[in-house]
Coordinates of C-alpha atoms and ligand atoms in Angstrom, one line a residue:
M1 CA 145.8 71.1 92.8
P2 CA 144.5 69.1 89.8
L3 CA 141.6 70.5 87.8
S4 CA 138.8 68.3 86.5
P5 CA 139.2 67.5 82.7
G6 CA 138.0 70.4 80.6
A7 CA 137.8 72.8 83.6
K8 CA 139.3 76.2 82.7
Y9 CA 139.5 77.7 86.2
E10 CA 138.9 76.1 89.5
S11 CA 136.0 77.8 91.1
V12 CA 135.2 75.8 94.2
S13 CA 131.9 76.8 95.5
M14 CA 130.6 75.6 98.8
S15 CA 127.6 76.4 101.0
K16 CA 128.0 79.8 102.7
P17 CA 129.7 79.3 106.0
S18 CA 128.8 81.5 108.9
P19 CA 131.3 84.3 109.7
R20 CA 133.8 83.3 112.4
E21 CA 135.7 85.4 115.0
L22 CA 139.5 85.1 114.6
T23 CA 142.3 86.4 116.8
L24 CA 145.3 88.3 115.5
L25 CA 148.3 86.1 116.5
R26 CA 151.1 88.2 115.0
K27 CA 152.2 90.7 112.5
Q28 CA 155.1 90.8 110.1
Q29 CA 156.3 93.5 107.8
V30 CA 156.8 91.6 104.5
T31 CA 158.0 94.6 102.6
P32 CA 157.7 98.3 103.3
N33 CA 154.1 98.5 101.9
M34 CA 152.9 95.0 102.7
L35 CA 152.0 93.9 106.1
R36 CA 151.2 90.2 107.0
L37 CA 148.7 89.5 109.7
T38 CA 148.4 86.0 111.0
L39 CA 144.9 85.1 112.3
G40 CA 144.0 82.1 114.3
G41 CA 142.3 80.9 117.5
E42 CA 139.2 78.9 118.2
G43 CA 137.4 80.3 115.2
M44 CA 139.7 78.3 112.9
A45 CA 138.3 75.0 114.1
D46 CA 135.8 74.9 111.2
F47 CA 137.7 76.8 108.7
P48 CA 138.0 74.6 105.6
E49 CA 141.5 73.3 104.6
E50 CA 143.5 74.3 101.6
Q51 CA 142.0 77.8 101.1
E52 CA 145.2 79.5 99.9
S53 CA 144.2 82.1 97.2
A54 CA 140.5 82.0 98.3
Y55 CA 139.1 85.3 99.4
V56 CA 137.7 86.2 102.8
K57 CA 135.5 89.1 103.9
L58 CA 136.9 91.0 106.9
M59 CA 134.0 92.7 108.8
F60 CA 134.4 96.0 110.6
P61 CA 131.8 97.7 112.8
N62 CA 129.7 100.3 111.0
T63 CA 128.5 103.3 112.9
D64 CA 125.8 104.1 110.3
S65 CA 124.2 100.6 110.0
V66 CA 123.8 97.3 111.7
K67 CA 125.4 95.8 108.7
P68 CA 129.2 95.6 109.1
I69 CA 131.7 97.2 106.6
L70 CA 133.1 94.4 104.5
R71 CA 136.6 94.3 103.0
T72 CA 137.9 91.5 100.7
Y73 CA 141.3 89.9 101.2
T74 CA 143.1 86.8 100.0
V75 CA 144.3 83.9 102.1
R76 CA 148.0 84.1 101.3
A77 CA 148.9 81.0 103.3
Q78 CA 147.2 78.5 105.5
R79 CA 148.5 76.2 108.2
H80 CA 146.7 73.8 110.5
D81 CA 145.2 76.4 112.7
E82 CA 146.1 79.8 111.2
I83 CA 145.9 81.9 108.1
D84 CA 148.1 84.7 106.7
I85 CA 146.6 87.8 105.1
D86 CA 148.9 90.3 103.3
F87 CA 147.6 93.9 103.4
V88 CA 148.8 96.6 101.1
I89 CA 149.2 99.6 103.3
H90 CA 147.9 102.5 101.2
E91 CA 147.8 106.3 101.7
D92 CA 144.0 106.9 101.6
G93 CA 143.5 104.8 104.7
G94 CA 140.2 102.9 104.7
P95 CA 139.0 100.6 107.5
A96 CA 141.0 97.5 106.4
S97 CA 144.3 99.2 105.8
T98 CA 144.0 101.3 109.0
W99 CA 143.0 98.3 111.1
A100 CA 145.9 96.2 109.8
T101 CA 148.3 99.0 110.7
S102 CA 147.0 99.6 114.2
A103 CA 145.8 96.1 115.3
K104 CA 147.7 94.3 118.1
A105 CA 148.2 90.7 118.9
G106 CA 145.1 89.4 120.7
D107 CA 142.7 91.7 118.8
R108 CA 139.7 89.9 117.3
I109 CA 138.1 90.3 113.9
T110 CA 135.0 88.7 112.3
V111 CA 135.8 86.9 109.0
G112 CA 133.3 85.8 106.4
G113 CA 134.0 83.2 103.7
P114 CA 136.1 81.7 102.4
G115 CA 134.8 82.3 98.9
P116 CA 135.8 80.5 95.7
K117 CA 139.4 80.3 94.6
K118 CA 140.4 81.5 91.1
L119 CA 143.3 79.6 89.9
V120 CA 145.0 79.4 86.5
D121 CA 144.2 76.5 84.3
D122 CA 147.2 74.3 84.8
S123 CA 146.5 72.3 81.6
A124 CA 147.2 75.4 79.4
D125 CA 150.3 75.5 77.1
W126 CA 151.6 78.6 78.7
F127 CA 150.7 81.2 81.4
L128 CA 150.4 85.0 81.6
I129 CA 149.8 86.3 85.1
V130 CA 149.4 90.0 85.6
G131 CA 148.5 92.1 88.7
D132 CA 149.3 94.9 91.1
M133 CA 150.3 94.6 94.8
T134 CA 146.7 93.7 95.9
A135 CA 146.9 90.6 93.7
L136 CA 150.4 89.6 94.8
P137 CA 149.0 87.2 97.5
A138 CA 146.8 85.4 94.9
I139 CA 149.5 85.5 92.3
S140 CA 152.1 84.0 94.7
V141 CA 149.7 81.1 95.4
N142 CA 149.0 80.6 91.7
L143 CA 152.7 80.5 90.9
E144 CA 153.4 78.0 93.7
L145 CA 150.7 75.7 92.2
L146 CA 152.0 75.8 88.6
P147 CA 153.4 72.6 87.2
K148 CA 157.3 72.4 87.1
H149 CA 157.3 72.5 83.2
A150 CA 155.1 75.7 83.1
R151 CA 156.3 78.5 80.9
G152 CA 155.2 82.0 80.4
Y153 CA 155.3 85.4 82.2
V154 CA 154.3 87.1 85.4
I155 CA 154.0 90.9 85.5
I156 CA 153.6 92.5 88.9
E157 CA 153.3 96.2 89.7
V158 CA 154.6 97.2 93.1
I159 CA 154.9 100.6 94.9
N160 CA 158.6 100.5 95.5
E161 CA 161.6 98.4 94.4
S162 CA 161.8 97.3 98.0
D163 CA 158.3 95.7 97.7
I164 CA 159.7 93.1 95.4
Q165 CA 159.3 89.7 97.1
P166 CA 161.1 86.4 96.3
L167 CA 158.6 84.2 94.5
K168 CA 158.6 80.4 94.0
T169 CA 158.1 80.0 90.3
P170 CA 158.9 77.3 87.7
D171 CA 162.2 78.0 85.9
N172 CA 160.6 79.0 82.6
I173 CA 158.3 81.6 84.1
E174 CA 159.8 85.0 83.4
I175 CA 159.1 87.5 86.1
H176 CA 158.7 91.3 85.3
W177 CA 158.4 93.7 88.3
L178 CA 157.1 97.2 87.5
I179 CA 157.5 100.0 89.9
N180 CA 154.7 102.5 90.4
P181 CA 154.9 104.8 93.5
R182 CA 151.4 106.0 92.8
P183 CA 149.2 102.9 92.3
G184 CA 146.0 103.4 90.3
T185 CA 147.4 106.4 88.3
R186 CA 148.8 104.7 85.3
D187 CA 146.1 102.8 83.5
T188 CA 148.2 101.3 80.7
F189 CA 151.3 100.5 82.8
L190 CA 150.6 96.8 83.0
L191 CA 149.2 96.6 79.5
D192 CA 152.2 98.3 78.0
K193 CA 154.4 95.6 79.5
V194 CA 152.0 92.9 78.2
R195 CA 152.3 94.3 74.7
Q196 CA 156.1 94.0 74.8
L197 CA 156.1 90.3 75.5
D198 CA 156.3 87.7 72.7
W199 CA 153.0 85.9 72.5
L200 CA 153.8 82.2 72.9
K201 CA 152.4 79.3 70.9
G202 CA 149.5 77.2 72.1
R203 CA 146.6 77.9 74.4
P204 CA 147.4 80.5 77.2
S205 CA 145.9 80.7 80.6
I206 CA 145.7 84.4 81.4
W207 CA 145.0 85.6 84.9
C208 CA 144.8 89.3 85.8
A209 CA 143.7 91.3 88.9
C210 CA 144.4 94.9 89.6
E211 CA 142.9 98.4 89.8
L212 CA 139.7 98.9 87.8
T213 CA 140.9 101.3 85.1
S214 CA 144.0 99.1 84.5
M215 CA 141.8 96.1 84.4
R216 CA 139.6 97.7 81.7
K217 CA 142.6 98.4 79.5
L218 CA 143.9 94.8 79.8
R219 CA 140.5 93.3 79.2
A220 CA 139.9 95.3 76.0
H221 CA 143.4 94.3 74.8
F222 CA 142.8 90.6 75.3
R223 CA 139.3 90.6 73.9
A224 CA 140.7 92.2 70.7
L225 CA 143.3 89.6 70.1
P226 CA 142.8 87.3 67.1
N227 CA 141.6 83.8 68.1
F228 CA 140.9 85.0 71.6
D229 CA 138.8 82.5 73.6
K230 CA 137.2 84.1 76.6
K231 CA 137.6 80.8 78.5
D232 CA 141.3 81.4 78.6
L233 CA 141.0 84.6 80.6
Y234 CA 140.3 85.3 84.2
I235 CA 140.2 89.0 84.9
S236 CA 139.0 91.0 87.8
S237 CA 139.4 94.4 89.4
Y238 CA 140.4 94.3 93.1
W239 CA 139.9 98.0 93.9
K240 CA 139.4 101.4 92.3
L241 CA 141.4 104.6 92.9
G242 CA 139.5 107.2 94.9
V243 CA 136.5 105.1 95.9
S244 CA 135.9 102.7 98.8
E245 CA 135.2 99.0 98.3
E246 CA 131.4 99.6 98.5
E247 CA 131.5 102.0 95.5
H248 CA 134.0 99.9 93.6
K249 CA 131.5 96.9 94.0
V250 CA 128.7 99.0 92.4
L251 CA 131.0 100.0 89.5
K252 CA 132.0 96.4 89.1
R253 CA 128.5 95.2 89.0
A254 CA 127.6 97.8 86.3
E255 CA 130.4 96.3 84.1
L256 CA 128.5 93.0 84.0
N257 CA 125.3 94.6 82.7
Ligands
FAD1 C1 139.0 89.0 95.5 C2 139.8 90.1 96.1 C3 141.0 89.8 96.8 C4 141.8 90.8 97.4 N1 142.9 90.5 98.1 C5 143.7 91.5 98.6 C6 144.8 91.2 99.4 O1 145.1 90.0 99.6 N2 145.6 92.2 99.9 C7 145.2 93.5 99.7 O2 146.0 94.4 100.1 N3 144.1 93.8 98.9 C8 143.3 92.9 98.5 N4 142.2 93.2 97.7 C9 141.9 94.6 97.6 C10 141.2 95.3 98.8 O3 140.0 94.6 99.0 C11 141.0 96.8 98.5 O4 142.2 97.4 98.3 C12 140.2 97.4 99.6 O5 139.6 98.6 99.0 C13 141.0 97.9 100.8 O6 140.1 98.3 101.8 P1 140.4 99.6 102.7 O7 139.4 99.6 103.8 O8 141.8 99.6 103.1 O9 140.1 100.9 101.7 P2 138.7 101.4 101.2 O10 137.9 101.9 102.3 O11 138.1 100.4 100.3 O12 139.2 102.6 100.3 C14 139.6 103.8 100.9 C15 140.5 104.6 99.9 O13 141.7 103.8 99.7 C16 141.9 103.6 98.3 N5 142.6 102.3 98.1 C17 142.0 101.0 98.4 N6 142.9 100.1 98.2 C18 144.0 100.7 97.7 C19 145.3 100.2 97.3 N7 145.6 98.9 97.3 N8 146.2 101.1 96.9 C20 146.0 102.5 97.0 N9 144.8 103.0 97.4 C21 143.8 102.1 97.7 C22 140.6 103.7 97.6 O14 140.7 104.0 96.3 C23 139.9 104.7 98.5 O15 140.2 106.0 98.0 C24 141.4 92.2 97.2 C25 140.2 92.5 96.5 C26 139.4 91.5 96.0 C27 138.2 91.8 95.2

């Protein structure tokens, strides 16, 4: 997808659409710790096109409030009348992971969004894409959209070797899979790999998303690089070990102040 001249990251904003009810059409075990749920049905009628890598808010009933519990997920793929969402199935449960595991075809879920996509800047000289399994859906889309001549690196942390997925990447993108059976417990795991790579010539487009403590380490590293231009970096935390998405959001907001 082309970016406007000078744009660093595509961030497509649109007026906030009303949440829609989608139906679970089918489930597929992508890898042992990643479950794909395909959602569709009448609610897709007004779902905007080409939303791969955009985020949606899954809404779960809340016994303590009229406000639903919200959980953020990436549109991994979109076809005419359905979307795929890939869930990391994690040990601590949580409404989203638990729902994904137990939901059956025909179940309904309210889905807010989609929110803006965050894509690498395809006019950069080279690319560095880093993330854990929660970012794998967004990373996969980003890789599929890279120009054929793209060069650089992708570093992805997965829970188990069997969670490695085939990725569609340009030939000159080097893929590094890291195995961490206990996600969120090794805050410099991704950074240590980044440090081992040869920094390439020219302007990079760096894209990172992972657990909060790992994200902090990566961000501090990039900010300290000589000639670092913050416009070349998109970095975000997608979750935090030991806290729910609500608490993670509070911590994330505090980082901005
Ligand atoms: C923009 C964006 C896009 C995202 N896209 C995806 C996606 O496509 N697929 C995806 O799987 N996740 C994605 N995430 C991360 C996801 O929103 C969080 O993992 C979320 O906390 C899961 O909700 P839950 O209800 O399962 O657990 P919560 O109720 O939020 O948390 C319950 C417990 O589980 C732990 N926990 C949460 N997530 C994980 C995890 N991945 N591994 C280990 N422990 C965990 C928490 O630390 C907490 O202790 C995305 C996040 C953002 C911000």
